[in-house]
Structure formats: structure tokens, C-alpha cells
Amino acid sequence: MSCANIQVSETPLVLYTLRRADDALILGHRLSEWCGHAPMLEEDMALSNIALDLIGQARELYSYAAKVEGKDNDEDKFAYLRDVRQYRNLLLVEQPNGDFAQTLVRQFFYSAFADLYWRAMMSSRDTTLAAIAAKSEKESAYHLRHASEWIIRLGDGTDESHRRAQGAIDHLWAFTGEMFSVDDGERALIQAGIAIDPASLRARWLTTLSDVAGEATLELPRNEWMQQGGRFGRHSEHLGHLLSELQSMQRTFPGLTW
Amino acid sequence: MYTQALNTAETDDRGLEDAARAAQFQARIDAEERIEPNDWMPAAYRKTLTRQISQHAHSEIVGMLPEGNWITRAPTLRRKAALLAKVQDECGHGLYLYAAAETLGSSREELVDAMLAGKAKYSSIFNYPTLTWADIGTIGWLVDGAAIMNQIPLCRCSYGPYARAMIRVCKEESFHQRQGYEIMVMLCRGSEEQKAMAQDALNRWWWPVLMMFGPPDATSQHSDTSTRWKIKRFSNDELRQKFVDATVPQAQYLGLTIPDPGMTQDADGHWRYSEIDWTEFKQVLAGNGPCNRDRMAARRKAHEEGAWVREAAAAYAAKRARRRTAQAAE
């Protein structure tokens, strides 16, 4: 492959699949940054494990997107040869790890959604997406349990951990709205029974959050304003730096096999 | 990943142990019985093993850093997942080794604190930098290869928990070694640039890897007791020779040149390597390797920045226990 950006024919199904693949890859990459640096060895293991699940999901989704697109793109071209404006992930997942509270709150917000999302997607009329959903749902259920337990420990732990967890919730809250919004292309896929309507998951997602936050003695923000843009390639400044690291080998040594 | 060849036995039992029990202990060792945590053992045996197992555990944990350096830059998604899984395995090895060391009566916290304070050592090999992707292949091929040479005999170590941990560790290391070699095969079948990258990595890692087996037998002072206790079954030089003999044909298959122009093959098939620069080894052990300071700084940073998390977990566990007691009393 060359080191130039690839062109992607973003038909509604290709775009839909790439968006979910990008979520999984970027969040998996972020979590992998912890490997060797976590607060305890058990968390080095757990965060790496979750990262591996997410990178695995990304690979399946990219491969499917490549198949649907029917050109000569593949998982690595999607991952390594699209620039920041071509990435379609949620703003939430590209946010920096920050401290352990910020990483776990980000994970909690995402996993609480992903768990519901993949379970619902198991009944997609698209059999490949349904199969990926069946595998991902099992993984997300564990990711959610892990994150929820930490939110409770941090919220109801020490004053410092409570303050850090509340700070992370307040900071990341505005990035959660994007999970529930859809565009016209997605609406058509929803009508065709290929995608599910994420808005239908929001009430249950909020219940999960409220239950865990309640037990953790933490509060969910009341502000309604939500940041948008990741799904259309309008990202935060953080993503470019992540991609420059992720893609450095393929951009430096174009077209080689590793 | 791997422990340095240690040779750290405390040889005197300080005369406090009952001679009859010591003789009985040695008889069990000689009969190839496994010593278990609750069995009587000489204080020096306990101390030697605690030091060896904990140093091995520290090596696994510090060893996550040089390879972890490439997780975010792995060239393909398949390589990224494999490397992440590998580094995660090293962490798992560290965890079961700390658990094995704990059976001898020291807590993980004490052992980790000794490492962070610079009192306990880890393998010198992790004080070298990973500069290119080929270093990841070379570490898997050579560093894990050397680790396996050293650890296979440890599967028959007289101390049961260590021997059992080693059986599992060796299985995973052997997978890592094949994975590393496969990275090298791909590089050596690739472009000139990739092949040069592979040769450069071999040039930088070869001698430090030979040093992993520890000082030459002639200058090695403490092996006798470890050998008598069947903690150590082969000498440093024996293991080093086995490793060289196994590795030379692998390098030849790759079309790479071992950076030792004086290397020759004996009539009996053994590859004779040139004199190792033990000054470099001593400097690295003394803290002057290229990355000693960075490795310790990274481990201390993770430990210090994670303190509030560990405190929160402990505080929450204590609160929950109090609530349960209160509920039970109602």
C-alpha cells in the first residue's frame, strides 16, 4: 500500500460499519496506552484485555466494511491510511486517558451504551453485523461490569477518588449525546432492519448510569448541551496525535508487508 | 519475560537450623521431591528463592516497558493485537511469580517496594531501548528464546510453586518466541530496508542477550548451593552454549549475520563465540545501561500515580465490610 490516504466509498452501510469500527479501534488504542503503566497489575491485565476485545471488534467490522465496499481496501488500509477527517468515531472515545478516573468514566459511558447496542444489534437483518454483535455483546457485558465496579469504588472510596470521578463525569458528559444521534443514511438502515435506533436505548442507558452513580454517591450532570462532529470527521484536536502515532509505520514505510 | 541468571544464594544457614532437619530436607531434594510452602526449609533456601522468584517477577513487569513502547505503533492491526496480548502475558507471568514468592512469606507490596527502591534487581536486558519494529521481533526471538533456555530447567526446580508457575510461563514464552521469529521472517523476506532493520536489531541485541545467562562459570561464586538445592540445574555457560547452538542456524535461515566475526564451529558442532564484554554487563547492572533510569522512573510513576486508586479500592472495601457487619447485626 502507498502512504497516501485511501478513498472510501461511504455508502450508508460502509459508513455505518466504519463508524462502529473506528469507535472500537480508537477506544482500544487509548486503553492500550495504559499497558505497563496502570495503578495495579490487575488493571494492566484488565485494561489490556478490554483493549484486545475492542481491537478484535474493530478488525471484524473493518473487514466487513471492506467486503461491503468491494474495492481493494482492507482492515489495515482503513486503520492506517485514513486521516483525521476520514475517521468516523465518537468524540468520546478519542478523549485522552487522563487519570484512571477519566479512563474508567469514559469506558463506563461507552460500555453502558455498547452493551445495550450490541444486544439489540443481535437481531439485525444483516447476518454479519448480527454475528459480530453476538460476540461483542458478551465482551461489552464484561466491560460494563468492570467499569461499573470501578465507578462505585472510586465514587464511594476516598474524598480524592470521589472528586476525581465526579470531575471526569462532568468533563466527559457532553460527549455522550453523539451516541444517540442518527443521520439520514442511518435512518434508512434502521428502517430496513439492518441498524437499530440508538434513541430507543437512551432511557435504559440513563437507568444504568443513574443506578451506578447512585451507588457510587456521584451525580450525573444536568446540562443538555452535547458536542457533535466525530461521526462526520469533525474531531477534537486529540485524534490527530493519536493517529500520527498509530499510523507512523505505514506512513513512513509505504507498501511493505509486516 | 525472564530473570537474570542470579547466583544469589545465601550459603550459610547461620547455624540456627537443626542439622537433622537440614539433612532430611536435602534427602528430599536428592529424591527429586517437591518442597511445598508449608514444608520445613532452611532459612537460606527460603531467602534464595524469595530473591530469585521476586527478581524474576520484577523482570516480567519491567520487561513490559520496552515492548509496550511499540504497542501504539505496531504496523498492522494483527501485529498490534499480538503484541498487546504478549505484553499482557508478561504481566500475567509477573502476577503468578509474585504469588509464588508470597508463598515464601513476603508480600507483593514488600517485594515491589524493594524493586522501586532500587534494592531488588531485574534482568539487565530490559535496560536496552527498543528503537525500531525489528526490535520487537528480535526480543521475541532472542530474549524470549534465552528465557526459555533458562526456564525449562526451572520447571523441575525443587520448590513446587515456582516449578509449576514455570510450566505455564514456558508454554507462553515458547509461543512468544515463535511469534518473534515470525516477525523476523517477514522482515527478512521483505524490502532491503526491512532486512537492514532486522540486521541492525540483531547487531544491537546479540551481546546483551548472551549476557542474560549471567557471568561466566569461572567467575561465578554462588552456584553451588543453588545446584545442591536443585534450584539451578545447569551452569550459566552451559545454558549460554545451548542457546548459541540453537540460535546460529535460526540466524542462518533468516540470512542474518551474527555480529561476532570470530565465531567458529567446533568439530563437535558447537558454535564458539568470542569473549563477552563483561564491563558492559557490570555497568548495566550498576545502573548505567541506556534505559535503567527510564525504566525505574516509569515504574515509580505508575506506582505513585496509582496510589490514590489503590487507596480508594481499599477504602471502599473497608466501607463495604463495615456495612455488611452492620447489616448482619440488625
Coordinates of C-alpha atoms in Angstrom, one line a residue:
Chain A
M1 CA 0.0 0.0 0.0
S2 CA 1.1 3.5 -0.6
C3 CA 1.3 6.0 2.3
A4 CA -1.3 8.3 0.8
N5 CA -4.8 8.5 2.2
I6 CA -7.2 5.9 0.7
Q7 CA -10.5 6.9 -0.9
V8 CA -13.6 5.3 0.7
S9 CA -16.9 4.9 -1.0
E10 CA -19.0 5.7 2.0
T11 CA -22.3 4.1 1.1
P12 CA -24.7 4.1 4.1
L13 CA -23.7 0.5 5.2
V14 CA -20.0 1.1 4.7
L15 CA -20.2 4.3 6.7
Y16 CA -22.3 2.8 9.4
T17 CA -19.8 -0.1 9.8
L18 CA -16.8 2.1 9.7
R19 CA -18.2 4.4 12.4
R20 CA -18.5 1.4 14.8
A21 CA -15.1 0.0 13.8
D22 CA -13.5 3.4 14.4
D23 CA -15.1 3.6 17.9
A24 CA -13.7 0.2 18.8
L25 CA -10.2 0.9 17.4
I26 CA -9.8 4.3 18.9
L27 CA -11.0 3.3 22.3
G28 CA -8.9 0.1 22.1
H29 CA -5.9 2.1 21.2
R30 CA -6.5 4.5 24.1
L31 CA -6.7 1.6 26.6
S32 CA -3.6 0.0 25.2
E33 CA -1.7 3.2 26.2
W34 CA -2.1 2.1 29.8
C35 CA -0.3 -1.2 29.3
G36 CA 2.6 -1.2 31.7
H37 CA 1.5 2.0 33.5
A38 CA -1.7 1.1 35.3
P39 CA -2.3 1.6 39.0
M40 CA -2.0 -2.1 39.7
L41 CA -1.0 -5.2 37.8
E42 CA -4.6 -6.5 37.8
E43 CA -5.6 -3.3 35.9
D44 CA -2.8 -3.7 33.4
M45 CA -4.3 -7.0 32.7
A46 CA -7.9 -5.9 32.6
L47 CA -7.4 -2.7 30.5
S48 CA -5.3 -4.7 28.0
N49 CA -8.0 -7.4 27.9
I50 CA -10.7 -4.8 27.1
A51 CA -8.4 -3.2 24.5
L52 CA -7.9 -6.6 22.9
D53 CA -11.6 -7.2 22.7
L54 CA -12.2 -3.8 21.1
I55 CA -9.3 -4.1 18.6
G56 CA -10.8 -7.5 17.7
Q57 CA -14.2 -6.0 17.2
A58 CA -12.6 -3.2 15.0
R59 CA -10.9 -5.8 12.8
E60 CA -14.1 -7.7 12.2
L61 CA -16.0 -4.5 11.4
Y62 CA -13.3 -3.2 9.1
S63 CA -13.1 -6.5 7.2
Y64 CA -16.9 -6.4 6.8
A65 CA -16.8 -2.8 5.6
A66 CA -14.1 -3.7 3.1
K67 CA -16.3 -6.6 1.8
V68 CA -19.4 -4.4 1.5
E69 CA -17.4 -1.7 -0.2
G70 CA -15.9 -4.2 -2.7
K71 CA -12.8 -2.2 -3.6
D72 CA -9.3 -3.2 -2.5
N73 CA -9.4 -1.7 0.9
D74 CA -8.9 -3.9 4.0
E75 CA -8.7 -3.6 7.7
D76 CA -5.2 -2.1 7.7
K77 CA -5.9 0.4 5.0
F78 CA -8.9 1.6 6.9
A79 CA -7.0 1.9 10.1
Y80 CA -3.7 3.2 8.9
L81 CA -4.4 5.2 5.7
R82 CA -7.3 7.5 6.6
D83 CA -6.6 10.8 8.1
V84 CA -8.4 12.6 11.0
R85 CA -11.1 14.0 8.7
Q86 CA -11.9 10.5 7.4
Y87 CA -12.2 8.9 10.8
R88 CA -15.8 8.5 12.0
N89 CA -15.6 7.6 15.7
L90 CA -17.4 9.2 18.5
L91 CA -15.6 12.2 20.2
L92 CA -16.0 10.4 23.5
V93 CA -13.6 7.5 22.6
E94 CA -10.8 9.8 21.4
Q95 CA -10.6 11.8 24.6
P96 CA -7.2 11.3 26.3
N97 CA -6.9 8.8 29.1
G98 CA -6.3 11.5 31.7
D99 CA -6.2 9.9 35.1
F100 CA -7.6 6.5 35.9
A101 CA -11.0 8.0 36.8
Q102 CA -11.2 9.7 33.4
T103 CA -10.4 6.5 31.6
L104 CA -12.9 4.5 33.6
V105 CA -15.7 7.1 33.3
R106 CA -15.1 7.2 29.5
Q107 CA -15.3 3.4 29.5
F108 CA -18.4 3.3 31.6
F109 CA -20.3 5.8 29.4
Y110 CA -19.3 3.9 26.3
S111 CA -19.8 0.3 27.7
A112 CA -23.2 1.1 29.2
F113 CA -24.2 2.1 25.7
A114 CA -22.3 -0.7 23.8
D115 CA -23.8 -3.4 25.9
L116 CA -27.3 -2.3 25.0
Y117 CA -26.4 -1.6 21.5
W118 CA -24.8 -4.9 20.6
R119 CA -27.5 -6.8 22.3
A120 CA -30.1 -5.0 20.2
M121 CA -28.0 -5.5 17.1
M122 CA -28.1 -9.3 17.5
S123 CA -31.4 -9.1 15.7
S124 CA -30.1 -7.1 12.8
R125 CA -31.2 -8.4 9.4
D126 CA -27.6 -8.1 8.3
T127 CA -26.3 -11.5 9.4
T128 CA -22.7 -10.4 9.6
L129 CA -23.5 -7.5 11.8
A130 CA -25.7 -9.7 13.9
A131 CA -22.9 -12.2 14.3
I132 CA -20.4 -9.5 15.3
A133 CA -23.0 -8.2 17.7
A134 CA -23.4 -11.6 19.4
K135 CA -19.7 -11.8 20.1
S136 CA -19.4 -8.1 21.1
E137 CA -22.3 -8.2 23.4
K138 CA -20.6 -10.8 25.6
E139 CA -17.5 -8.7 25.7
S140 CA -19.3 -5.5 26.4
A141 CA -21.2 -7.0 29.3
Y142 CA -17.9 -7.8 31.0
H143 CA -16.5 -4.3 30.1
L144 CA -19.6 -2.7 31.7
R145 CA -19.3 -4.8 34.8
H146 CA -15.6 -3.9 35.2
A147 CA -16.2 -0.2 34.7
S148 CA -19.3 -0.1 36.9
E149 CA -17.4 -1.7 39.8
W150 CA -14.6 0.9 39.5
I151 CA -17.1 3.8 39.3
I152 CA -18.6 2.6 42.5
R153 CA -15.2 2.1 44.2
L154 CA -13.9 5.5 43.1
G155 CA -17.1 7.4 43.9
D156 CA -17.5 5.8 47.3
G157 CA -13.8 5.3 48.0
T158 CA -11.9 8.3 49.4
D159 CA -12.5 12.1 49.1
E160 CA -9.9 12.3 46.4
S161 CA -11.2 9.4 44.3
H162 CA -14.7 10.9 44.6
R163 CA -13.6 14.3 43.5
R164 CA -11.7 12.8 40.5
A165 CA -14.6 10.6 39.5
Q166 CA -17.1 13.4 39.7
G167 CA -14.7 15.7 37.7
A168 CA -14.4 13.0 35.0
I169 CA -18.1 12.6 34.8
D170 CA -18.6 16.4 34.5
H171 CA -15.9 16.6 31.9
L172 CA -17.0 13.8 29.6
W173 CA -20.7 14.2 29.9
A174 CA -21.0 16.5 26.8
F175 CA -19.6 13.7 24.6
T176 CA -22.3 11.2 25.4
G177 CA -25.1 12.7 23.2
E178 CA -23.4 11.7 20.0
M179 CA -24.0 8.0 20.8
F180 CA -27.8 8.5 20.3
S181 CA -27.9 10.7 17.2
V182 CA -28.5 9.4 13.7
D183 CA -28.3 10.9 10.2
D184 CA -30.4 10.2 7.1
G185 CA -28.3 7.3 5.9
E186 CA -28.6 5.6 9.3
R187 CA -32.3 6.2 9.4
A188 CA -32.7 4.3 6.2
L189 CA -30.7 1.4 7.6
I190 CA -32.9 1.5 10.7
Q191 CA -36.0 1.3 8.6
A192 CA -34.5 -1.7 6.7
G193 CA -33.9 -3.5 10.0
I194 CA -30.1 -3.5 9.5
A195 CA -29.4 -1.0 12.2
I196 CA -31.2 -0.2 15.4
D197 CA -32.4 3.2 16.6
P198 CA -30.0 4.2 19.3
A199 CA -32.6 6.7 20.7
S200 CA -34.5 3.7 21.8
L201 CA -31.7 2.7 24.1
R202 CA -31.3 6.1 25.8
A203 CA -33.7 5.6 28.7
R204 CA -32.1 2.2 29.6
W205 CA -28.6 3.7 29.3
L206 CA -29.6 6.5 31.7
T207 CA -31.1 4.0 34.1
T208 CA -27.8 2.1 34.2
L209 CA -25.9 5.3 34.7
S210 CA -28.2 6.5 37.5
D211 CA -28.1 3.2 39.3
V212 CA -24.3 3.0 39.3
A213 CA -23.8 6.7 40.0
G214 CA -26.3 6.4 42.9
E215 CA -24.4 3.6 44.5
A216 CA -21.2 5.5 43.9
T217 CA -22.6 8.6 45.5
L218 CA -21.9 10.5 42.3
E219 CA -24.1 12.9 40.4
L220 CA -25.0 12.9 36.7
P221 CA -24.8 16.4 35.2
R222 CA -28.0 18.2 34.2
N223 CA -26.6 20.1 31.3
E224 CA -28.2 19.2 28.0
W225 CA -25.6 20.6 25.6
M226 CA -23.8 17.9 23.7
Q227 CA -20.8 18.1 21.4
Q228 CA -21.2 16.5 18.0
G229 CA -19.0 16.0 15.0
G230 CA -17.0 12.8 15.2
R231 CA -19.4 10.8 13.0
F232 CA -18.7 13.4 10.2
G233 CA -14.9 13.7 10.7
R234 CA -15.0 16.8 12.8
H235 CA -12.9 15.7 15.7
S236 CA -11.2 17.1 18.8
E237 CA -7.5 18.1 18.5
H238 CA -6.6 14.9 20.3
L239 CA -7.3 12.4 17.5
G240 CA -4.7 13.7 15.1
H241 CA -1.9 13.0 17.6
L242 CA -3.3 9.5 18.3
L243 CA -3.4 8.8 14.5
S244 CA 0.1 10.1 14.0
E245 CA 1.4 7.5 16.4
L246 CA -0.9 4.7 15.3
Q247 CA -0.1 5.2 11.6
S248 CA 3.6 6.1 11.9
M249 CA 4.9 2.8 10.5
Q250 CA 2.6 2.7 7.5
R251 CA 3.1 6.3 6.7
T252 CA 6.9 6.0 7.0
F253 CA 7.4 2.7 5.1
P254 CA 4.7 2.7 2.4
G255 CA 3.6 -0.5 0.8
L256 CA 5.5 -3.0 2.9
T257 CA 4.4 -6.3 4.5
W258 CA 5.0 -6.7 8.2
Chain B
M1 CA 9.7 -12.5 30.4
Y2 CA 12.8 -13.6 32.2
T3 CA 15.1 -13.5 35.2
Q4 CA 18.8 -12.8 35.0
A5 CA 20.9 -15.8 35.9
L6 CA 21.1 -14.9 39.5
N7 CA 23.6 -16.8 41.6
T8 CA 22.4 -15.1 44.7
A9 CA 22.3 -18.0 47.2
E10 CA 22.9 -17.2 50.8
T11 CA 25.2 -20.0 51.6
D12 CA 25.3 -20.0 55.4
D13 CA 22.4 -21.3 57.3
R14 CA 23.7 -19.3 60.3
G15 CA 23.9 -22.5 62.2
L16 CA 20.4 -22.0 63.6
E17 CA 18.6 -24.8 61.9
D18 CA 18.6 -28.2 63.2
A19 CA 21.2 -30.3 61.4
A20 CA 18.9 -33.4 61.3
R21 CA 16.1 -31.5 59.6
A22 CA 18.5 -30.0 57.2
A23 CA 19.8 -33.5 56.3
Q24 CA 16.2 -34.7 55.9
F25 CA 15.5 -31.7 53.7
Q26 CA 18.5 -32.4 51.5
A27 CA 17.4 -36.1 51.2
R28 CA 14.0 -35.0 49.9
I29 CA 15.7 -32.7 47.4
D30 CA 18.0 -35.5 46.3
A31 CA 15.0 -37.8 45.9
E32 CA 13.5 -35.2 43.5
E33 CA 10.6 -34.4 45.8
R34 CA 9.0 -31.0 45.6
I35 CA 9.2 -28.7 48.5
E36 CA 5.8 -27.1 49.3
P37 CA 5.1 -23.8 51.2
N38 CA 4.2 -25.4 54.5
D39 CA 7.2 -27.8 54.5
W40 CA 10.2 -27.0 56.7
M41 CA 13.0 -25.5 54.7
P42 CA 16.3 -23.9 55.6
A43 CA 16.2 -20.1 56.0
A44 CA 18.8 -19.6 53.3
Y45 CA 16.7 -21.7 50.8
R46 CA 13.7 -19.5 51.6
K47 CA 15.7 -16.4 51.2
T48 CA 17.4 -17.5 47.9
L49 CA 14.1 -18.5 46.4
T50 CA 12.3 -15.3 47.5
R51 CA 15.0 -13.3 45.9
Q52 CA 15.2 -15.3 42.7
I53 CA 11.4 -15.5 42.2
S54 CA 10.8 -11.9 43.0
Q55 CA 13.6 -10.8 40.7
H56 CA 12.0 -12.9 38.0
A57 CA 8.7 -11.2 38.7
H58 CA 10.2 -7.7 38.6
S59 CA 11.8 -8.7 35.3
E60 CA 8.4 -9.6 33.8
I61 CA 6.9 -6.3 34.9
V62 CA 9.8 -4.1 33.8
G63 CA 10.0 -6.2 30.7
M64 CA 6.6 -4.9 29.7
L65 CA 8.1 -1.4 29.1
P66 CA 10.5 -1.9 26.2
E67 CA 7.9 -3.9 24.2
G68 CA 5.0 -1.7 25.4
N69 CA 6.9 1.1 23.7
W70 CA 5.6 -0.3 20.4
I71 CA 2.0 -1.3 21.1
T72 CA 0.7 2.1 19.9
R73 CA 2.9 2.0 16.8
A74 CA 2.6 -1.7 15.7
P75 CA 2.5 -1.7 11.8
T76 CA -0.7 -3.7 11.4
L77 CA -3.8 -4.4 13.5
R78 CA -2.8 -8.1 13.7
R79 CA 0.6 -7.2 15.0
K80 CA -0.9 -4.7 17.4
A81 CA -3.2 -7.3 18.9
A82 CA -0.5 -9.9 19.1
L83 CA 1.9 -7.5 20.8
L84 CA -0.6 -6.3 23.3
A85 CA -1.6 -9.9 24.1
K86 CA 2.1 -10.7 24.5
V87 CA 2.8 -7.8 26.9
Q88 CA -0.3 -8.7 28.8
D89 CA 1.0 -12.3 29.2
E90 CA 4.2 -10.9 30.7
C91 CA 2.1 -9.1 33.2
G92 CA 0.3 -12.3 34.0
H93 CA 3.7 -14.0 34.5
G94 CA 4.6 -11.3 36.9
L95 CA 1.4 -11.9 38.8
Y96 CA 1.9 -15.6 39.2
L97 CA 5.5 -15.2 40.1
Y98 CA 4.6 -12.6 42.8
A99 CA 2.0 -15.1 44.0
A100 CA 4.7 -17.9 44.1
A101 CA 7.1 -15.6 46.0
E102 CA 4.3 -14.8 48.5
T103 CA 4.0 -18.5 49.4
L104 CA 7.5 -18.0 51.0
G105 CA 6.2 -15.3 53.3
S106 CA 6.9 -11.9 51.7
S107 CA 4.0 -9.8 50.4
R108 CA 3.8 -8.5 46.9
E109 CA 3.9 -4.9 48.3
E110 CA 7.2 -5.5 50.1
L111 CA 8.7 -7.1 47.1
V112 CA 7.6 -4.3 44.7
D113 CA 8.7 -1.7 47.2
A114 CA 12.2 -3.2 47.2
M115 CA 12.3 -3.0 43.4
L116 CA 11.1 0.6 43.3
A117 CA 13.7 1.5 46.0
G118 CA 16.4 0.0 43.7
K119 CA 17.2 -2.7 46.3
A120 CA 16.0 -5.6 44.2
K121 CA 17.2 -6.3 40.6
Y122 CA 15.5 -7.2 37.4
S123 CA 17.1 -8.6 34.2
S124 CA 19.7 -6.3 32.7
I125 CA 18.3 -6.9 29.2
F126 CA 15.4 -4.6 29.8
N127 CA 17.7 -1.7 30.2
Y128 CA 18.2 -1.6 26.4
P129 CA 16.0 0.5 24.2
T130 CA 13.5 -0.7 21.5
L131 CA 14.3 1.6 18.6
T132 CA 12.6 0.0 15.6
W133 CA 9.9 -2.5 14.9
A134 CA 12.6 -5.1 14.3
D135 CA 13.5 -4.9 18.0
I136 CA 10.1 -6.4 18.8
G137 CA 10.8 -9.4 16.6
T138 CA 14.3 -9.7 18.0
I139 CA 13.1 -9.6 21.6
G140 CA 10.6 -12.3 20.9
W141 CA 13.2 -14.4 19.0
L142 CA 16.3 -13.9 21.2
V143 CA 15.2 -12.6 24.6
D144 CA 12.3 -15.0 24.9
G145 CA 14.5 -17.7 23.4
A146 CA 17.1 -17.2 26.1
A147 CA 14.4 -17.0 28.7
I148 CA 13.1 -20.4 27.6
M149 CA 16.6 -21.9 27.8
N150 CA 16.8 -20.8 31.4
Q151 CA 13.3 -21.5 32.4
I152 CA 12.8 -25.0 31.1
P153 CA 15.1 -26.4 33.8
L154 CA 13.2 -24.3 36.3
C155 CA 10.1 -26.4 35.6
R156 CA 11.9 -29.0 37.6
C157 CA 13.0 -26.6 40.3
S158 CA 12.7 -28.2 43.8
Y159 CA 10.3 -25.6 45.0
G160 CA 6.8 -26.7 43.9
P161 CA 5.0 -23.3 43.4
Y162 CA 7.9 -21.9 41.3
A163 CA 8.2 -25.1 39.2
R164 CA 4.5 -25.1 38.5
A165 CA 4.5 -21.4 37.6
M166 CA 7.4 -22.0 35.2
I167 CA 5.5 -24.8 33.4
R168 CA 2.8 -22.3 32.4
V169 CA 5.2 -19.5 31.8
C170 CA 7.3 -21.7 29.5
K171 CA 4.3 -22.6 27.3
E172 CA 3.5 -18.9 26.8
E173 CA 7.1 -18.0 26.2
S174 CA 7.5 -20.6 23.6
F175 CA 4.6 -19.1 21.7
H176 CA 6.1 -15.6 22.1
Q177 CA 9.4 -16.9 20.7
R178 CA 7.7 -18.3 17.6
Q179 CA 5.8 -15.0 17.2
G180 CA 9.0 -13.0 17.4
Y181 CA 10.8 -15.3 14.9
E182 CA 7.9 -14.9 12.5
I183 CA 8.2 -11.1 12.7
M184 CA 11.9 -11.6 11.7
V185 CA 11.0 -14.0 8.9
M186 CA 8.6 -11.3 7.5
L187 CA 11.3 -8.6 7.7
C188 CA 14.0 -10.8 6.2
R189 CA 11.7 -11.7 3.3
G190 CA 10.8 -8.0 2.8
S191 CA 12.5 -5.0 1.3
E192 CA 16.1 -4.1 1.7
E193 CA 15.1 -1.5 4.2
Q194 CA 13.3 -4.2 6.3
K195 CA 16.2 -6.6 6.1
A196 CA 18.6 -3.9 7.2
M197 CA 16.3 -3.1 10.1
A198 CA 16.4 -6.8 11.2
Q199 CA 20.2 -6.9 10.9
D200 CA 20.6 -3.7 12.9
A201 CA 18.3 -5.1 15.7
L202 CA 20.3 -8.3 15.8
N203 CA 23.6 -6.3 16.0
R204 CA 22.3 -4.4 19.0
W205 CA 20.7 -7.2 20.9
W206 CA 23.1 -10.2 20.3
W207 CA 25.7 -9.4 23.0
P208 CA 23.2 -8.2 25.7
V209 CA 21.2 -11.4 25.1
L210 CA 24.3 -13.5 25.7
M211 CA 24.8 -11.6 29.0
M212 CA 21.3 -12.6 30.1
F213 CA 22.8 -16.0 31.2
G214 CA 24.9 -14.3 33.8
P215 CA 28.7 -14.2 34.5
P216 CA 30.9 -17.0 33.2
D217 CA 31.2 -20.1 35.4
A218 CA 34.9 -19.4 36.2
T219 CA 33.9 -16.2 38.0
S220 CA 30.5 -17.2 39.3
Q221 CA 30.6 -17.5 43.0
H222 CA 27.3 -18.7 44.3
S223 CA 26.1 -21.5 42.1
D224 CA 27.0 -24.4 44.4
T225 CA 24.2 -24.2 46.9
S226 CA 21.6 -23.5 44.3
T227 CA 22.8 -26.5 42.4
R228 CA 22.7 -28.7 45.6
W229 CA 19.2 -27.5 46.3
K230 CA 18.1 -28.2 42.7
I231 CA 17.1 -24.6 42.0
K232 CA 19.7 -24.4 39.3
R233 CA 20.4 -27.4 37.2
F234 CA 22.8 -26.1 34.5
S235 CA 25.6 -23.6 34.7
N236 CA 25.5 -20.2 33.1
D237 CA 28.0 -21.2 30.4
E238 CA 26.2 -24.5 29.7
L239 CA 22.9 -22.6 29.1
R240 CA 24.6 -19.9 27.1
Q241 CA 26.2 -22.5 24.8
K242 CA 22.9 -24.4 24.3
F243 CA 21.3 -21.1 23.3
V244 CA 24.1 -20.1 20.9
D245 CA 24.0 -23.6 19.3
A246 CA 20.2 -23.3 18.8
T247 CA 20.3 -19.8 17.6
V248 CA 23.0 -19.8 14.9
P249 CA 21.1 -22.0 12.5
Q250 CA 18.0 -19.8 13.0
A251 CA 20.0 -16.7 12.1
Q252 CA 21.4 -18.5 9.0
Y253 CA 17.9 -19.4 7.9
L254 CA 17.0 -15.7 8.1
G255 CA 20.0 -14.7 6.2
L256 CA 21.3 -12.5 9.0
T257 CA 24.8 -12.3 10.3
I258 CA 25.6 -12.8 13.9
P259 CA 27.8 -9.8 14.9
D260 CA 30.7 -11.9 16.0
P261 CA 33.3 -12.2 13.3
G262 CA 35.4 -14.6 15.5
M263 CA 32.6 -17.2 15.8
T264 CA 33.6 -20.7 14.7
Q265 CA 32.0 -24.1 14.7
D266 CA 33.8 -26.9 16.5
A267 CA 34.2 -30.4 15.2
D268 CA 31.5 -31.5 17.7
G269 CA 29.1 -29.0 16.2
H270 CA 29.2 -26.3 19.0
W271 CA 29.4 -22.7 17.9
R272 CA 32.3 -21.0 19.8
Y273 CA 31.6 -17.3 20.4
S274 CA 34.1 -14.6 21.2
E275 CA 34.8 -13.1 24.6
I276 CA 31.8 -11.2 26.0
D277 CA 32.4 -7.6 27.2
W278 CA 31.6 -8.1 30.9
T279 CA 32.5 -4.5 31.6
E280 CA 29.3 -3.5 29.8
F281 CA 27.3 -6.1 31.8
K282 CA 28.7 -4.7 35.1
Q283 CA 27.9 -1.2 34.0
V284 CA 24.3 -2.1 33.2
L285 CA 23.9 -4.0 36.5
A286 CA 25.3 -0.9 38.3
G287 CA 22.5 1.2 36.8
N288 CA 24.4 2.7 33.9
G289 CA 22.6 0.9 31.0
P290 CA 20.9 3.1 28.4
C291 CA 17.5 2.8 29.9
N292 CA 17.9 1.9 33.6
R293 CA 16.8 5.3 34.8
D294 CA 13.9 5.5 32.4
R295 CA 12.6 2.0 33.4
M296 CA 12.7 2.8 37.1
A297 CA 11.1 6.2 36.5
A298 CA 8.3 4.6 34.5
R299 CA 7.6 2.0 37.2
R300 CA 7.8 4.6 40.0
K301 CA 5.5 7.0 38.1
A302 CA 2.9 4.2 37.6
H303 CA 3.1 3.3 41.2
E304 CA 2.9 6.8 42.6
E305 CA 0.2 8.0 40.2
G306 CA -1.8 4.8 41.0
A307 CA -1.6 5.3 44.8
W308 CA -4.9 7.2 45.0
V309 CA -6.7 4.4 43.1
R310 CA -5.3 1.7 45.4
E311 CA -6.3 3.7 48.4
A312 CA -9.8 4.2 47.0
A313 CA -10.2 0.5 46.4
A314 CA -9.0 -0.3 50.0
A315 CA -11.3 2.4 51.5
Y316 CA -14.3 1.1 49.6
A317 CA -13.6 -2.5 50.6
A318 CA -13.4 -1.4 54.2
K319 CA -16.6 0.6 54.0
R320 CA -18.4 -2.3 52.4
A321 CA -17.2 -4.7 55.1
R322 CA -18.4 -2.3 57.8
R323 CA -21.8 -2.1 56.1
R324 CA -22.1 -5.8 55.9
T325 CA -21.2 -6.2 59.6
A326 CA -23.7 -3.6 60.5
Q327 CA -26.4 -5.3 58.4
A328 CA -25.7 -8.6 59.9
A329 CA -26.1 -7.1 63.4
E330 CA -29.5 -5.7 62.6

